[in-house]
Amino acid sequence: MAVASEIRIVNDAAELFKTAADEFAMLAAQAVHRKGSFCVALSGGSTPKGLYTSLASKNAPAVPWSQTRVFFGDERLVPPEHPDSNFRMANETLLSKVPLQPDNIFRVPTEESDPEQAASRYQSLMENYFAVRPGQFPCFDLILLGLGSDGHTASLFSGTAALAEKKRLVVANWVEKLKSHRVTVTYPVIDNATCVMFLVSGKEKAGIMREVFENPKADLPAQRVKPASGRLLWLIDYAAAGLLSGQAP
Ligand code: 6PG
C-alpha cells in the first residue's frame, strides 16, 4: 500500500531552498545514525540547483558529507562537462564545494555512446553498491525529484517506455518530443526509497501542480510516484501552489 503525501507550502524560492536543505541535513543525520551512511539520488533542473547552492553556502546546515554517497536519478546523454549534464550542474554548485570523497560520487557513465550500455552500466554500479540481487531494488535514503511543466519527473515522460518498467533499476528512455535519450531510474527504485522529495517552485508550475494534485485521471508521470512505505514529501512555494484548491491528495 502506498503512503499518503505530505505537502509543505513555503513563501518563496529562497525559503524552499532553505527548507529543503534542512530536510536534506536531517535525513542525512538520521540515515548515518541508523546505518552509518546516507545515500541520495540527485535530480537535475533549476529548482534543485537552488538547493545545491544552499547546501554549499556558509550558512548551510551540517551534513555528514564523509558518510554521504551521491547518485543521480536521471541524466542526459552528454559528457560530464557538457552544459546540459546534471552531473556538471551538481558538481559545480555542490559536489566540488563540500568535503565529499570523489569515490563516493556515482555519476551516470555517459561516455558510453550507447544509451542502453550507459543505463546498464549504471544499474550494475547501483546493484554492486547496494548489494542487491536480481528482483531486489536499492533503498535510497533520499531521492530528489523535480516536476516538469508537462508532468514529467526524473526522465520519466508521458508516453515513454520507461513508465512501464518493473524489473530494471535504470533504463535508457527515448523521449520523442526531445528527440533524445535520457537515462533514468525507474519507479521500482523511486518507490523503494525511504524518502522521496519533490521540489517545485514558480508560477509556471501552478497549472501542472493543480493537475497532479486535483486531477487523478491526468495520469502524469509524477502522479505515479507512490513510495511503498517511505515518505513522499512535496516542498513547494506559494507561486507553484497558486492554483491549488487547498486539498492535498
Ligand atoms: C532534468 C530533471 C527533470 C527536472 C524537471 C524540473 O534533468 O531535467 O531531472 O525531471 O527535475 O524538469 O526541472 P526544473 O526544476 O528546472 O523546473
mmCIF file of C-alpha atoms and ligand atoms in Angstrom:
data_model
loop_
_atom_site.group_PDB
_atom_site.id
_atom_site.type_symbol
_atom_site.label_atom_id
_atom_site.label_comp_id
_atom_site.label_asym_id
_atom_site.label_seq_id
_atom_site.Cartn_x
_atom_site.Cartn_y
_atom_site.Cartn_z
ATOM 1 C CA MET A 1 0.000 0.000 0.000
ATOM 2 C CA ALA A 2 1.359 3.428 -0.893
ATOM 3 C CA VAL A 3 1.793 6.180 1.676
ATOM 4 C CA ALA A 4 -0.075 9.487 1.632
ATOM 5 C CA SER A 5 1.895 12.502 0.507
ATOM 6 C CA GLU A 6 2.922 15.368 2.760
ATOM 7 C CA ILE A 7 2.732 18.785 1.176
ATOM 8 C CA ARG A 8 4.563 21.757 2.626
ATOM 9 C CA ILE A 9 3.995 25.188 1.124
ATOM 10 C CA VAL A 10 6.557 27.903 1.809
ATOM 11 C CA ASN A 11 6.653 31.592 0.891
ATOM 12 C CA ASP A 12 9.123 31.720 -1.937
ATOM 13 C CA ALA A 13 12.034 30.026 -3.672
ATOM 14 C CA ALA A 14 14.566 31.199 -1.075
ATOM 15 C CA GLU A 15 12.547 29.626 1.730
ATOM 16 C CA LEU A 16 12.057 26.499 -0.372
ATOM 17 C CA PHE A 17 15.810 26.004 -0.771
ATOM 18 C CA LYS A 18 16.437 26.588 2.917
ATOM 19 C CA THR A 19 13.647 24.213 3.973
ATOM 20 C CA ALA A 20 14.888 21.578 1.534
ATOM 21 C CA ALA A 21 18.468 21.978 2.796
ATOM 22 C CA ASP A 22 17.269 21.476 6.385
ATOM 23 C CA GLU A 23 15.310 18.349 5.376
ATOM 24 C CA PHE A 24 18.338 17.044 3.464
ATOM 25 C CA ALA A 25 20.573 17.536 6.509
ATOM 26 C CA MET A 26 18.047 15.919 8.846
ATOM 27 C CA LEU A 27 17.558 12.883 6.598
ATOM 28 C CA ALA A 28 21.327 12.550 6.235
ATOM 29 C CA ALA A 29 21.853 12.662 10.003
ATOM 30 C CA GLN A 30 19.086 10.103 10.581
ATOM 31 C CA ALA A 31 20.449 7.723 7.939
ATOM 32 C CA VAL A 32 24.007 7.964 9.276
ATOM 33 C CA HIS A 33 22.758 7.376 12.794
ATOM 34 C CA ARG A 34 20.737 4.351 11.629
ATOM 35 C CA LYS A 35 23.214 2.643 9.341
ATOM 36 C CA GLY A 36 26.395 4.666 9.014
ATOM 37 C CA SER A 37 25.830 6.214 5.573
ATOM 38 C CA PHE A 38 23.455 8.480 3.653
ATOM 39 C CA CYS A 39 22.647 7.562 0.038
ATOM 40 C CA VAL A 40 20.968 10.227 -2.040
ATOM 41 C CA ALA A 41 19.920 10.393 -5.692
ATOM 42 C CA LEU A 42 20.083 13.935 -7.032
ATOM 43 C CA SER A 43 17.946 15.393 -9.786
ATOM 44 C CA GLY A 44 18.607 17.925 -12.500
ATOM 45 C CA GLY A 45 16.714 21.143 -13.190
ATOM 46 C CA SER A 46 16.758 24.689 -11.898
ATOM 47 C CA THR A 47 14.946 24.050 -8.590
ATOM 48 C CA PRO A 48 17.438 21.516 -7.187
ATOM 49 C CA LYS A 49 20.201 23.851 -8.287
ATOM 50 C CA GLY A 50 18.931 26.311 -5.659
ATOM 51 C CA LEU A 51 19.039 23.548 -3.044
ATOM 52 C CA TYR A 52 22.582 22.553 -4.039
ATOM 53 C CA THR A 53 23.733 26.161 -3.826
ATOM 54 C CA SER A 54 22.124 26.460 -0.415
ATOM 55 C CA LEU A 55 23.782 23.232 0.813
ATOM 56 C CA ALA A 56 27.168 24.571 -0.272
ATOM 57 C CA SER A 57 26.694 28.005 1.315
ATOM 58 C CA LYS A 58 28.357 29.102 4.507
ATOM 59 C CA ASN A 59 25.008 29.125 6.334
ATOM 60 C CA ALA A 60 24.219 25.557 5.306
ATOM 61 C CA PRO A 61 23.056 23.081 7.936
ATOM 62 C CA ALA A 62 25.645 20.473 8.914
ATOM 63 C CA VAL A 63 25.637 17.460 6.602
ATOM 64 C CA PRO A 64 27.775 14.351 7.270
ATOM 65 C CA TRP A 65 29.478 14.617 3.868
ATOM 66 C CA SER A 66 32.118 11.982 4.565
ATOM 67 C CA GLN A 67 29.366 9.406 5.062
ATOM 68 C CA THR A 68 27.294 10.653 2.085
ATOM 69 C CA ARG A 69 27.041 8.717 -1.180
ATOM 70 C CA VAL A 70 25.730 10.596 -4.209
ATOM 71 C CA PHE A 71 23.928 9.063 -7.188
ATOM 72 C CA PHE A 72 21.779 10.609 -9.909
ATOM 73 C CA GLY A 73 18.121 9.914 -10.620
ATOM 74 C CA ASP A 74 18.467 10.845 -14.246
ATOM 75 C CA GLU A 75 20.952 12.132 -16.764
ATOM 76 C CA ARG A 76 21.230 13.395 -20.295
ATOM 77 C CA LEU A 77 23.447 11.561 -22.788
ATOM 78 C CA VAL A 78 26.178 14.192 -22.816
ATOM 79 C CA PRO A 79 29.738 14.256 -21.494
ATOM 80 C CA PRO A 80 30.095 15.198 -17.805
ATOM 81 C CA GLU A 81 31.446 18.665 -18.637
ATOM 82 C CA HIS A 82 28.578 19.479 -21.034
ATOM 83 C CA PRO A 83 26.268 22.429 -20.147
ATOM 84 C CA ASP A 84 23.253 20.050 -20.138
ATOM 85 C CA SER A 85 24.832 17.495 -17.809
ATOM 86 C CA ASN A 86 23.051 17.059 -14.471
ATOM 87 C CA PHE A 87 26.341 15.867 -13.007
ATOM 88 C CA ARG A 88 28.096 19.056 -14.150
ATOM 89 C CA MET A 89 25.426 21.239 -12.562
ATOM 90 C CA ALA A 90 25.504 19.325 -9.260
ATOM 91 C CA ASN A 91 29.297 19.223 -9.294
ATOM 92 C CA GLU A 92 29.700 22.947 -9.915
ATOM 93 C CA THR A 93 27.091 24.009 -7.373
ATOM 94 C CA LEU A 94 27.640 21.438 -4.618
ATOM 95 C CA LEU A 95 29.801 18.350 -5.026
ATOM 96 C CA SER A 96 33.067 20.167 -5.666
ATOM 97 C CA LYS A 97 32.423 22.535 -2.765
ATOM 98 C CA VAL A 98 31.836 20.139 0.120
ATOM 99 C CA PRO A 99 34.128 17.533 1.689
ATOM 100 C CA LEU A 100 32.782 14.605 -0.324
ATOM 101 C CA GLN A 101 35.165 11.840 -1.328
ATOM 102 C CA PRO A 102 35.276 11.633 -5.156
ATOM 103 C CA ASP A 103 34.901 7.850 -4.737
ATOM 104 C CA ASN A 104 31.529 8.448 -3.148
ATOM 105 C CA ILE A 105 30.113 10.260 -6.177
ATOM 106 C CA PHE A 106 28.486 7.870 -8.623
ATOM 107 C CA ARG A 107 27.578 9.605 -11.851
ATOM 108 C CA VAL A 108 25.929 8.046 -14.910
ATOM 109 C CA PRO A 109 28.694 6.821 -17.267
ATOM 110 C CA THR A 110 27.615 8.945 -20.192
ATOM 111 C CA GLU A 111 30.882 8.408 -22.006
ATOM 112 C CA GLU A 112 29.158 5.217 -23.222
ATOM 113 C CA SER A 113 27.885 6.253 -26.634
ATOM 114 C CA ASP A 114 25.144 3.620 -26.496
ATOM 115 C CA PRO A 115 22.336 4.764 -24.135
ATOM 116 C CA GLU A 116 21.405 1.158 -23.276
ATOM 117 C CA GLN A 117 25.008 0.484 -22.260
ATOM 118 C CA ALA A 118 25.133 3.626 -20.131
ATOM 119 C CA ALA A 119 21.916 2.584 -18.363
ATOM 120 C CA SER A 120 23.007 -0.992 -17.824
ATOM 121 C CA ARG A 121 26.420 0.068 -16.501
ATOM 122 C CA TYR A 122 24.750 2.469 -14.085
ATOM 123 C CA GLN A 123 22.348 -0.263 -12.997
ATOM 124 C CA SER A 124 25.304 -2.613 -12.328
ATOM 125 C CA LEU A 125 27.025 0.092 -10.331
ATOM 126 C CA MET A 126 23.910 0.523 -8.156
ATOM 127 C CA GLU A 127 23.452 -3.238 -7.779
ATOM 128 C CA ASN A 128 27.036 -3.585 -6.623
ATOM 129 C CA TYR A 129 26.958 -0.661 -4.256
ATOM 130 C CA PHE A 130 23.670 -1.686 -2.621
ATOM 131 C CA ALA A 131 24.437 -5.420 -2.941
ATOM 132 C CA VAL A 132 21.012 -6.122 -4.421
ATOM 133 C CA ARG A 133 20.207 -9.407 -6.099
ATOM 134 C CA PRO A 134 18.022 -9.765 -9.204
ATOM 135 C CA GLY A 135 14.459 -8.882 -8.301
ATOM 136 C CA GLN A 136 15.534 -6.587 -5.454
ATOM 137 C CA PHE A 137 15.755 -2.806 -5.520
ATOM 138 C CA PRO A 138 18.133 -0.427 -3.760
ATOM 139 C CA CYS A 139 16.777 1.599 -0.873
ATOM 140 C CA PHE A 140 17.928 5.213 -1.216
ATOM 141 C CA ASP A 141 17.637 7.325 1.909
ATOM 142 C CA LEU A 142 16.527 10.228 -0.268
ATOM 143 C CA ILE A 143 15.527 10.625 -3.896
ATOM 144 C CA LEU A 144 15.172 14.227 -5.012
ATOM 145 C CA LEU A 145 12.728 14.923 -7.804
ATOM 146 C CA GLY A 146 11.556 17.917 -9.800
ATOM 147 C CA LEU A 147 8.330 18.416 -11.718
ATOM 148 C CA GLY A 148 8.423 19.367 -15.387
ATOM 149 C CA SER A 149 5.673 21.630 -16.734
ATOM 150 C CA ASP A 150 4.397 18.603 -18.680
ATOM 151 C CA GLY A 151 4.172 16.445 -15.531
ATOM 152 C CA HIS A 152 7.408 14.509 -16.046
ATOM 153 C CA THR A 153 9.712 13.698 -13.209
ATOM 154 C CA ALA A 154 13.285 12.356 -13.288
ATOM 155 C CA SER A 155 13.361 11.411 -17.015
ATOM 156 C CA LEU A 156 10.009 9.633 -16.858
ATOM 157 C CA PHE A 157 7.978 11.406 -19.527
ATOM 158 C CA SER A 158 4.347 10.704 -20.516
ATOM 159 C CA GLY A 159 4.009 8.112 -23.237
ATOM 160 C CA THR A 160 7.558 6.750 -22.868
ATOM 161 C CA ALA A 161 8.537 3.114 -22.414
ATOM 162 C CA ALA A 162 10.290 3.658 -19.071
ATOM 163 C CA LEU A 163 6.943 4.241 -17.340
ATOM 164 C CA ALA A 164 6.112 0.550 -17.649
ATOM 165 C CA GLU A 165 9.454 -0.791 -16.417
ATOM 166 C CA LYS A 166 9.020 -3.095 -13.445
ATOM 167 C CA LYS A 167 12.294 -5.031 -13.318
ATOM 168 C CA ARG A 168 15.261 -2.879 -14.257
ATOM 169 C CA LEU A 169 16.676 -0.226 -11.912
ATOM 170 C CA VAL A 170 17.890 2.120 -14.625
ATOM 171 C CA VAL A 171 16.809 2.401 -18.259
ATOM 172 C CA ALA A 172 17.608 4.394 -21.368
ATOM 173 C CA ASN A 173 14.400 6.226 -22.220
ATOM 174 C CA TRP A 174 13.752 7.608 -25.716
ATOM 175 C CA VAL A 175 11.837 10.884 -25.381
ATOM 176 C CA GLU A 176 10.297 11.655 -28.740
ATOM 177 C CA LYS A 177 9.470 15.275 -28.013
ATOM 178 C CA LEU A 178 13.099 15.935 -27.056
ATOM 179 C CA LYS A 179 14.333 13.690 -29.873
ATOM 180 C CA SER A 180 16.836 12.254 -27.474
ATOM 181 C CA HIS A 181 17.549 9.522 -24.993
ATOM 182 C CA ARG A 182 17.696 10.091 -21.267
ATOM 183 C CA VAL A 183 18.969 7.680 -18.647
ATOM 184 C CA THR A 184 16.590 7.392 -15.714
ATOM 185 C CA VAL A 185 15.918 5.381 -12.599
ATOM 186 C CA THR A 186 12.616 3.525 -12.732
ATOM 187 C CA TYR A 187 9.532 3.627 -10.484
ATOM 188 C CA PRO A 188 10.503 0.500 -8.516
ATOM 189 C CA VAL A 189 13.679 2.316 -7.414
ATOM 190 C CA ILE A 190 11.892 5.589 -6.616
ATOM 191 C CA ASP A 191 9.109 3.799 -4.754
ATOM 192 C CA ASN A 192 11.572 1.848 -2.627
ATOM 193 C CA ALA A 193 13.226 4.976 -1.182
ATOM 194 C CA THR A 194 12.989 5.961 2.466
ATOM 195 C CA CYS A 195 12.079 9.492 1.394
ATOM 196 C CA VAL A 196 11.117 10.971 -1.971
ATOM 197 C CA MET A 197 11.228 14.753 -2.001
ATOM 198 C CA PHE A 198 9.742 16.808 -4.837
ATOM 199 C CA LEU A 199 10.880 20.422 -5.107
ATOM 200 C CA VAL A 200 8.616 22.712 -7.118
ATOM 201 C CA SER A 201 8.935 26.459 -7.482
ATOM 202 C CA GLY A 202 7.439 29.250 -9.567
ATOM 203 C CA LYS A 203 4.116 30.261 -11.065
ATOM 204 C CA GLU A 204 4.846 28.465 -14.332
ATOM 205 C CA LYS A 205 4.372 25.234 -12.347
ATOM 206 C CA ALA A 206 0.988 26.236 -10.865
ATOM 207 C CA GLY A 207 -1.087 24.671 -13.670
ATOM 208 C CA ILE A 208 0.697 21.334 -13.629
ATOM 209 C CA MET A 209 0.636 21.263 -9.819
ATOM 210 C CA ARG A 210 -3.159 21.546 -9.972
ATOM 211 C CA GLU A 211 -3.275 18.666 -12.477
ATOM 212 C CA VAL A 212 -1.027 16.496 -10.317
ATOM 213 C CA PHE A 213 -2.962 17.098 -7.114
ATOM 214 C CA GLU A 214 -6.506 17.568 -8.332
ATOM 215 C CA ASN A 215 -6.918 15.536 -11.499
ATOM 216 C CA PRO A 216 -6.276 11.865 -10.745
ATOM 217 C CA LYS A 217 -7.268 10.991 -14.307
ATOM 218 C CA ALA A 218 -4.411 13.018 -15.794
ATOM 219 C CA ASP A 219 -2.116 10.003 -15.325
ATOM 220 C CA LEU A 220 1.020 12.130 -15.274
ATOM 221 C CA PRO A 221 4.420 10.545 -14.576
ATOM 222 C CA ALA A 222 4.744 12.492 -11.306
ATOM 223 C CA GLN A 223 1.395 11.094 -10.119
ATOM 224 C CA ARG A 224 2.675 7.556 -10.485
ATOM 225 C CA VAL A 225 5.301 8.058 -7.772
ATOM 226 C CA LYS A 226 3.996 6.059 -4.815
ATOM 227 C CA PRO A 227 6.605 5.062 -2.245
ATOM 228 C CA ALA A 228 5.665 1.682 -0.777
ATOM 229 C CA SER A 229 6.458 2.626 2.792
ATOM 230 C CA GLY A 230 8.729 5.673 2.584
ATOM 231 C CA ARG A 231 7.833 9.349 2.949
ATOM 232 C CA LEU A 232 6.571 11.308 -0.029
ATOM 233 C CA LEU A 233 7.233 14.978 0.607
ATOM 234 C CA TRP A 234 6.239 17.801 -1.730
ATOM 235 C CA LEU A 235 8.032 21.067 -0.939
ATOM 236 C CA ILE A 236 6.532 23.857 -2.989
ATOM 237 C CA ASP A 237 6.395 27.618 -2.911
ATOM 238 C CA TYR A 238 3.267 29.797 -2.951
ATOM 239 C CA ALA A 239 3.677 30.650 -6.607
ATOM 240 C CA ALA A 240 3.646 26.962 -7.597
ATOM 241 C CA ALA A 241 0.745 26.317 -5.212
ATOM 242 C CA GLY A 242 -1.217 29.279 -6.582
ATOM 243 C CA LEU A 243 -3.905 27.229 -8.352
ATOM 244 C CA LEU A 244 -4.404 24.515 -5.744
ATOM 245 C CA SER A 245 -7.769 24.490 -4.076
ATOM 246 C CA GLY A 246 -6.145 23.658 -0.765
ATOM 247 C CA GLN A 247 -6.502 19.897 -0.622
ATOM 248 C CA ALA A 248 -3.543 17.555 -0.910
ATOM 249 C CA PRO A 249 -4.375 14.133 -2.419
HETATM 250 C C1 6PG B 1 16.132 17.024 -15.545
HETATM 251 C C2 6PG B 1 15.267 16.506 -14.496
HETATM 252 C C3 6PG B 1 13.837 16.898 -14.531
HETATM 253 C C4 6PG B 1 13.608 18.172 -13.746
HETATM 254 C C5 6PG B 1 12.261 18.777 -14.048
HETATM 255 C C6 6PG B 1 12.009 20.053 -13.304
HETATM 256 O O1 6PG B 1 17.221 16.522 -15.662
HETATM 257 O O2 6PG B 1 15.710 17.953 -16.240
HETATM 258 O O3 6PG B 1 15.737 15.700 -13.554
HETATM 259 O O4 6PG B 1 12.974 15.884 -14.134
HETATM 260 O O5 6PG B 1 13.717 17.916 -12.371
HETATM 261 O O6 6PG B 1 12.212 19.024 -15.422
HETATM 262 O O7 6PG B 1 13.006 20.971 -13.625
HETATM 263 P P1 6PG B 1 13.007 22.469 -13.076
HETATM 264 O O8 6PG B 1 13.282 22.412 -11.634
HETATM 265 O O9 6PG B 1 14.089 23.129 -13.879
HETATM 266 O O10 6PG B 1 11.669 23.032 -13.394
#
